Short mmCIF file of C-alpha atoms and ligand atoms in Angstrom, two decimals:
data_model
loop_
_atom_site.label_atom_id
_atom_site.label_comp_id
_atom_site.label_asym_id
_atom_site.label_seq_id
_atom_site.Cartn_x
_atom_site.Cartn_y
_atom_site.Cartn_z
CA MET N 789 155.90 178.90 221.21
CA TRP N 790 159.54 179.44 222.12
CA THR N 791 161.35 182.53 223.35
CA LEU N 792 164.90 182.82 222.05
CA GLY N 793 167.47 184.67 224.20
CA ILE N 794 170.65 186.20 222.79
CA GLU N 795 173.52 187.07 225.13
CA SER N 796 176.46 189.10 223.79
CA THR N 797 177.57 191.54 226.52
CA ALA N 798 181.26 190.60 226.56
CA HIS N 799 183.41 187.51 225.96
CA THR N 800 180.56 185.08 225.18
CA LEU N 801 177.95 184.80 222.47
CA SER N 802 175.15 182.53 223.58
CA PHE N 803 171.69 181.52 222.39
CA GLY N 804 169.17 179.92 224.75
CA LEU N 805 165.49 179.04 224.87
CA VAL N 806 162.54 178.93 227.21
CA ASP N 807 159.30 177.22 226.24
CA SER N 808 155.77 178.60 226.47
CA GLU N 809 155.63 177.75 230.20
CA GLY N 810 158.93 179.54 230.90
CA ILE N 811 160.88 176.28 231.31
CA PRO N 812 164.56 176.95 230.46
CA PHE N 813 166.60 174.88 228.01
CA PRO N 814 170.45 174.86 228.06
CA SER N 815 172.27 177.36 225.85
CA SER N 816 174.54 177.00 222.87
CA SER N 817 177.57 179.25 223.55
CA ALA N 818 181.03 180.23 222.35
CA THR N 819 183.62 182.24 224.29
CA ILE N 820 186.55 184.13 222.81
CA ARG N 821 189.87 183.06 224.34
CA PRO N 822 192.59 185.49 223.27
CA GLU N 823 196.07 183.96 223.03
CA LYS N 824 197.59 187.17 224.34
CA GLY N 825 196.26 190.10 226.38
CA GLY N 826 192.75 190.82 227.59
CA ILE N 827 189.46 190.91 225.71
CA HIS N 828 189.41 193.49 222.93
CA PRO N 829 185.81 194.62 222.33
CA ARG N 830 186.15 194.78 218.53
CA GLU N 831 187.81 191.35 218.33
CA ALA N 832 185.16 189.85 220.60
CA ALA N 833 182.44 191.35 218.38
CA ASP N 834 184.08 189.79 215.30
CA HIS N 835 184.20 186.44 217.10
CA HIS N 836 180.48 186.71 217.90
CA LYS N 837 179.59 187.61 214.31
CA ASP N 838 181.61 184.66 212.95
CA CYS N 839 180.08 181.98 215.17
CA ALA N 840 176.48 183.26 215.42
CA ALA N 841 174.82 181.24 212.66
CA LYS N 842 176.39 177.94 213.71
CA LEU N 843 175.47 178.42 217.38
CA LEU N 844 171.87 179.27 216.59
CA PHE N 845 171.39 176.28 214.30
CA ASP N 846 173.13 173.96 216.81
CA LEU N 847 170.65 175.10 219.46
CA LEU N 848 167.64 174.60 217.19
CA ASP N 849 168.90 171.20 215.97
CA SER N 850 169.58 169.91 219.46
CA ASN N 851 165.98 170.73 220.42
CA SER N 852 164.52 169.48 217.10
CA LEU N 853 163.18 172.96 216.30
CA SER N 854 163.29 175.20 213.26
CA VAL N 855 163.61 178.98 213.11
CA SER N 856 159.86 179.32 212.56
CA ASP N 857 159.22 177.82 216.02
CA ILE N 858 160.63 181.00 217.60
CA SER N 859 157.75 183.21 218.69
CA ALA N 860 159.69 185.95 220.54
CA VAL N 861 163.27 187.24 220.49
CA ALA N 862 164.99 188.58 223.62
CA TYR N 863 168.50 190.06 223.70
CA SER N 864 170.87 191.72 226.18
CA GLN N 865 170.36 195.45 225.71
CA GLY N 866 173.06 196.31 228.28
CA PRO N 867 175.26 196.76 230.22
CA GLY N 868 178.33 195.54 228.38
CA LEU N 869 180.87 196.23 225.64
CA GLY N 870 179.33 198.34 222.86
CA PRO N 871 180.59 196.42 219.81
CA CYS N 872 179.58 193.06 221.35
CA LEU N 873 176.13 194.28 222.40
CA ARG N 874 175.53 195.62 218.89
CA ILE N 875 176.07 192.17 217.33
CA GLY N 876 173.46 190.57 219.59
CA ALA N 877 171.00 193.43 219.03
CA ALA N 878 171.46 193.27 215.24
CA ILE N 879 170.78 189.51 215.19
CA ALA N 880 167.73 190.02 217.41
CA ARG N 881 166.26 192.77 215.22
CA GLY N 882 166.87 190.73 212.08
CA LEU N 883 165.17 187.62 213.46
CA SER N 884 162.31 189.62 214.94
CA ALA N 885 161.63 191.33 211.61
CA LYS N 886 161.94 188.15 209.56
CA LEU N 887 159.72 186.08 211.86
CA ASP N 888 157.35 188.91 212.70
CA ALA N 889 158.00 188.01 216.36
CA PRO N 890 158.04 190.50 219.24
CA LEU N 891 161.43 191.90 220.24
CA ILE N 892 162.40 192.40 223.85
CA GLY N 893 165.62 194.05 225.04
CA VAL N 894 166.50 193.01 228.58
CA ASN N 895 168.87 194.02 231.37
CA HIS N 896 171.72 191.50 231.59
CA CYS N 897 172.22 191.90 235.36
CA VAL N 898 168.53 191.40 236.09
CA ALA N 899 168.60 188.27 233.90
CA HIS N 900 171.24 186.75 236.22
CA ILE N 901 168.85 187.28 239.15
CA GLU N 902 165.75 185.88 237.46
CA ILE N 903 167.37 182.67 236.18
CA GLY N 904 168.78 182.16 239.69
CA ARG N 905 165.37 182.68 241.33
CA GLN N 906 163.77 180.28 238.87
CA GLN N 907 166.46 177.60 239.23
CA CYS N 908 166.83 177.77 243.01
CA GLY N 909 163.20 178.39 243.92
CA CYS N 910 163.99 181.36 246.12
CA ASP N 911 161.62 184.30 246.34
CA ASP N 912 163.16 187.55 247.51
CA PRO N 913 166.92 187.09 247.82
CA VAL N 914 169.87 189.37 248.27
CA LEU N 915 171.94 188.70 245.15
CA LEU N 916 175.72 188.50 245.27
CA TYR N 917 176.48 189.09 241.60
CA VAL N 918 180.12 188.30 240.89
CA SER N 919 181.12 188.23 237.24
CA GLY N 920 183.92 189.36 234.95
CA GLY N 921 182.89 192.99 234.60
CA ASN N 922 180.43 193.38 237.49
CA THR N 923 180.50 192.91 241.25
CA GLN N 924 177.30 194.01 242.96
CA VAL N 925 175.18 193.23 245.99
CA ILE N 926 171.56 193.69 244.96
CA ALA N 927 168.15 193.47 246.61
CA ARG N 928 164.57 194.05 245.50
CA LEU N 929 163.13 197.14 247.17
CA GLU N 930 160.10 199.13 245.99
CA GLY N 931 159.75 197.58 242.54
CA LYS N 932 163.36 197.62 241.42
CA TYR N 933 166.53 195.64 242.03
CA ARG N 934 168.62 198.15 243.99
CA VAL N 935 172.40 198.08 244.06
CA LEU N 936 173.28 198.21 247.76
CA GLY N 937 177.01 197.88 247.21
CA GLU N 938 179.39 197.35 244.30
CA THR N 939 182.96 197.46 243.15
CA LEU N 940 184.44 200.93 242.93
CA ASP N 941 187.00 199.86 240.32
CA ILE N 942 187.23 196.54 238.42
CA GLY N 943 184.98 193.49 238.57
CA ILE N 944 186.17 190.57 240.71
CA GLY N 945 186.39 188.18 237.73
CA ASN N 946 188.34 190.74 235.75
CA MET N 947 190.78 191.01 238.67
CA LEU N 948 191.22 187.21 238.86
CA ASP N 949 191.72 187.03 235.07
CA LYS N 950 194.34 189.81 235.16
CA PHE N 951 196.24 188.13 237.99
CA ALA N 952 196.15 184.83 236.09
CA ARG N 953 197.25 186.43 232.84
CA ALA N 954 200.35 187.86 234.54
CA GLN N 955 201.26 184.25 235.46
CA GLY N 956 200.82 183.10 231.85
CA ILE N 957 197.38 181.55 232.50
CA PRO N 958 194.95 182.32 229.64
CA PHE N 959 191.36 183.60 229.99
CA PRO N 960 189.34 182.62 231.95
CA GLY N 961 191.80 182.56 234.84
CA GLY N 962 189.29 182.19 237.70
CA PRO N 963 188.85 178.40 237.42
CA VAL N 964 192.64 177.85 237.28
CA ILE N 965 193.17 180.03 240.36
CA GLU N 966 190.52 177.95 242.13
CA LYS N 967 192.40 174.71 241.29
CA LEU N 968 195.82 176.11 242.28
CA ALA N 969 194.41 177.34 245.60
CA ALA N 970 192.70 174.02 246.36
CA THR N 971 195.87 172.05 245.53
CA TRP N 972 197.98 174.32 247.72
CA LEU N 973 195.59 173.91 250.64
CA LYS N 974 195.51 170.14 250.23
CA GLU N 975 199.31 169.96 250.27
CA ASN N 976 199.65 172.54 253.08
CA PRO N 977 196.65 171.95 255.34
CA ASP N 978 198.23 173.86 258.25
CA CYS N 979 199.23 176.95 256.26
CA ASP N 980 198.39 180.39 257.64
CA MET N 981 198.26 183.91 256.22
CA GLU N 982 201.67 184.97 257.57
CA GLY N 983 203.52 186.72 254.74
CA LEU N 984 200.49 186.31 252.49
CA GLU N 985 198.35 189.20 253.77
CA LEU N 986 196.64 191.36 251.15
CA PRO N 987 194.61 194.58 251.40
CA TYR N 988 191.02 193.92 252.50
CA ALA N 989 188.75 195.43 249.90
CA VAL N 990 185.61 196.53 251.82
CA ARG N 991 184.60 200.25 251.80
CA GLY N 992 181.31 200.45 253.68
CA MET N 993 178.93 198.56 251.39
CA ASP N 994 181.32 198.86 248.44
CA LEU N 995 184.28 196.81 247.30
CA ALA N 996 187.55 197.47 245.47
CA PHE N 997 189.91 195.04 243.77
CA SER N 998 192.71 196.83 241.94
CA GLY N 999 194.83 197.33 245.07
CA VAL N 1000 194.49 193.64 245.98
CA LEU N 1001 195.56 192.73 242.46
CA THR N 1002 198.74 194.84 242.66
CA ALA N 1003 199.60 193.43 246.08
CA ALA N 1004 199.03 189.82 244.97
CA LEU N 1005 201.23 190.33 241.90
CA ARG N 1006 203.94 191.69 244.21
CA LEU N 1007 203.78 188.61 246.46
CA VAL N 1008 204.50 186.38 243.45
CA GLU N 1009 207.31 188.68 242.28
CA ASN N 1010 208.82 188.42 245.77
CA GLY N 1011 208.94 184.65 245.54
CA LYS N 1012 205.82 183.42 247.32
CA PRO N 1013 204.50 180.15 245.85
CA LEU N 1014 201.79 180.76 243.24
CA GLY N 1015 199.36 178.32 244.89
CA ALA N 1016 199.73 180.11 248.23
CA VAL N 1017 199.02 183.49 246.65
CA CYS N 1018 195.98 182.10 244.80
CA TRP N 1019 194.67 180.75 248.09
CA SER N 1020 195.24 184.05 249.92
CA LEU N 1021 193.74 186.04 247.05
CA GLN N 1022 190.54 183.97 247.07
CA GLU N 1023 190.24 184.09 250.87
CA HIS N 1024 190.61 187.89 250.95
CA VAL N 1025 188.34 188.89 248.08
CA PHE N 1026 185.63 186.31 248.72
CA SER N 1027 185.52 187.25 252.42
CA ALA N 1028 185.07 190.88 251.40
CA CYS N 1029 182.14 190.00 249.11
CA VAL N 1030 180.50 187.76 251.70
CA GLU N 1031 180.87 190.47 254.37
CA VAL N 1032 179.00 192.99 252.23
CA ALA N 1033 176.37 190.39 251.36
CA GLU N 1034 175.89 189.62 255.06
CA ARG N 1035 175.44 193.30 255.86
CA ALA N 1036 172.86 193.52 253.06
CA LEU N 1037 170.94 190.63 254.63
CA ALA N 1038 171.10 192.32 258.01
CA HIS N 1039 169.94 195.73 256.74
CA THR N 1040 167.12 194.45 254.54
CA GLY N 1041 165.92 191.73 256.90
CA LYS N 1042 165.89 189.25 254.02
CA THR N 1043 166.81 185.62 254.67
CA GLU N 1044 167.86 184.34 251.24
CA LEU N 1045 171.23 184.83 249.53
CA LEU N 1046 171.54 184.02 245.84
CA LEU N 1047 174.83 183.79 243.95
CA GLY N 1048 175.10 184.77 240.29
CA GLY N 1049 177.74 185.53 237.65
CA GLY N 1050 180.70 183.45 236.46
CA VAL N 1051 182.70 183.69 239.70
CA ALA N 1052 179.73 182.03 241.43
CA CYS N 1053 181.01 178.79 239.86
CA ASN N 1054 183.73 178.81 242.55
CA ASN N 1055 183.37 176.13 245.23
CA ARG N 1056 185.18 178.10 247.92
CA LEU N 1057 182.89 181.10 247.45
CA ARG N 1058 179.84 178.81 247.55
CA THR N 1059 181.08 177.27 250.81
CA MET N 1060 181.70 180.69 252.39
CA CYS N 1061 178.16 181.78 251.50
CA ASP N 1062 176.75 178.56 252.96
CA LEU N 1063 178.68 179.08 256.20
CA MET N 1064 177.63 182.70 256.60
CA CYS N 1065 173.97 181.91 255.92
CA THR N 1066 173.93 178.94 258.29
CA GLU N 1067 175.35 181.13 261.05
CA ARG N 1068 172.58 183.70 260.63
CA GLU N 1069 169.82 181.15 260.07
CA SER N 1070 169.38 182.17 256.44
CA PHE N 1071 169.51 180.22 253.19
CA SER N 1072 172.21 180.26 250.54
CA TYR N 1073 171.47 179.36 246.91
CA ALA N 1074 173.66 178.93 243.85
CA PRO N 1075 172.26 178.07 240.40
CA PRO N 1076 173.78 175.29 238.24
CA ARG N 1077 177.12 176.48 236.83
CA MET N 1078 175.83 176.66 233.24
CA TYR N 1079 173.41 179.37 234.43
CA CYS N 1080 176.02 181.28 236.48
CA ILE N 1081 178.26 182.13 233.53
CA ASP N 1082 176.80 184.39 230.85
CA ASN N 1083 174.18 182.43 228.90
CA GLY N 1084 171.38 183.01 226.41
CA THR N 1085 168.86 181.03 228.47
CA MET N 1086 168.75 183.66 231.22
CA ILE N 1087 168.06 186.33 228.59
CA ALA N 1088 165.23 184.20 227.16
CA MET N 1089 163.86 183.70 230.68
CA LEU N 1090 163.71 187.41 231.49
CA GLY N 1091 162.36 188.18 228.00
CA TRP N 1092 159.59 185.63 228.57
CA LEU N 1093 158.75 187.18 231.97
CA GLU N 1094 158.65 190.73 230.61
CA LEU N 1095 156.62 189.78 227.54
CA GLY N 1096 154.17 187.98 229.81
CA SER N 1097 153.71 191.29 231.63
CA GLY N 1098 153.06 193.14 228.39
CA ARG N 1099 156.42 194.80 227.71
CA ILE N 1100 157.92 194.74 224.22
CA THR N 1101 160.75 196.77 222.70
CA GLU N 1102 159.92 198.81 219.59
CA PHE N 1103 162.62 198.91 216.92
CA THR N 1104 163.02 202.63 217.53
CA SER N 1105 163.90 201.97 221.20
CA SER N 1106 166.04 198.90 220.60
CA ALA N 1107 169.46 200.63 220.69
CA ILE N 1108 171.93 199.09 223.11
CA ASP N 1109 172.88 200.84 226.36
CA GLN N 1110 176.43 200.07 227.46
CA TYR N 1111 175.82 201.71 230.84
CA LEU N 1112 172.37 200.29 231.68
CA ARG N 1113 172.08 200.01 235.47
CA THR N 1114 170.49 197.19 237.42
CA ASP N 1115 168.05 199.62 239.06
CA GLN N 1116 166.81 201.14 235.78
CA THR N 1117 164.57 198.16 235.03
CA PRO N 1118 161.15 198.21 236.75
CA ILE N 1119 160.21 194.74 238.02
CA ILE N 1120 156.81 194.42 236.33
CA TRP N 1121 156.62 190.62 236.47
CA ALA N 1122 157.02 189.74 240.16
P1 AMP L 1843 180.69 186.10 233.47
O1 AMP L 1843 181.24 187.45 233.10
O2 AMP L 1843 179.55 186.18 234.43
O3 AMP L 1843 180.41 185.19 232.32
O4 AMP L 1843 181.87 185.37 234.27
C1 AMP L 1843 183.15 185.21 233.74
C2 AMP L 1843 184.14 185.31 234.86
O5 AMP L 1843 183.95 184.23 235.78
C3 AMP L 1843 185.59 185.24 234.42
O6 AMP L 1843 186.27 186.34 235.02
C4 AMP L 1843 186.09 183.91 234.99
O7 AMP L 1843 187.46 183.92 235.35
C5 AMP L 1843 185.21 183.77 236.21
N1 AMP L 1843 185.09 182.38 236.68
C6 AMP L 1843 184.55 181.33 236.01
N2 AMP L 1843 184.66 180.20 236.75
C7 AMP L 1843 185.27 180.55 237.91
C8 AMP L 1843 185.67 179.84 239.10
N3 AMP L 1843 185.47 178.52 239.23
N4 AMP L 1843 186.26 180.54 240.08
C9 AMP L 1843 186.47 181.88 239.97
N5 AMP L 1843 186.13 182.58 238.89
C10 AMP L 1843 185.53 181.95 237.87
MG1 MG L 1844 177.28 188.38 233.40
#
């Protein structure tokens, strides 16, 4: 009895598994890395289609399973890029029909929360969800995960990737920015923000990143060292996220903070969350990095939880929803 999870919201196609007890097993994934420009939805969908069969069989082989061991099929129903979501949904419907296994379409953002809760053993956290396309501060209130604050323009990861791309650094740029910033700080331990100030992106409980991006690009154009700008960029945007997360903890009275999404791989962001939580006698959690980035295992995990609570997706309701919101999914399993 295995639940298969299929993730295909954007740049990554990924298959993952949970067993009959809901224990997660690492995913088999492939990410499109365009040589030039950003991620084109149609090209990403073609990438997913081309590598799907190999990824699925790699996953089954590495766990000594065959297709017939799959007893349920979960997939990301949204939010995400339409052409990419459609590939995952088509594979899921095909497998479900062939295996006569229940189909379950899940909310990608909620899957980030549930894999984090499972991995970190926290119960009722505020989630700081920082990924390529999404930046949200989320908390469970009255049976749904409510978005308390979010980006008003682009996602934080998207902003980091765009800044990196302008410096000739290919996707994903976030990890390279992290390295450049850390190296700069090591070589310039006494550096300060003078001449490196950027707009501070907090608007009440919301965030904004496009103005910071423009200002950071301008600093580089005006001759500031790239490492220094990477450092300043991280300090500004991560502080903004942590400030909103702290306010969410204060307003909700919750005492757990959980990180999720690809940008949650960043050590500096993890440290800032730890510091903030220690100061307010709360607890900060971050899942293993393989479960921060988009992965099929988190989709399998949420599918397993929802199926266990009696929800399945009929074929006639299995269409993708590019604009699915975090707070549209009732939490029937907690
Ligand atoms: P996701 O959309 O959740 O899969 O996350 C992908 C995003 O995470 C991309 O924008 C990456 O640049 C970003 N990312 C991955 N690792 C890091 C890191 N160490 N620091 C900052 N951003 C990162
Ligand atoms: Mg994601």
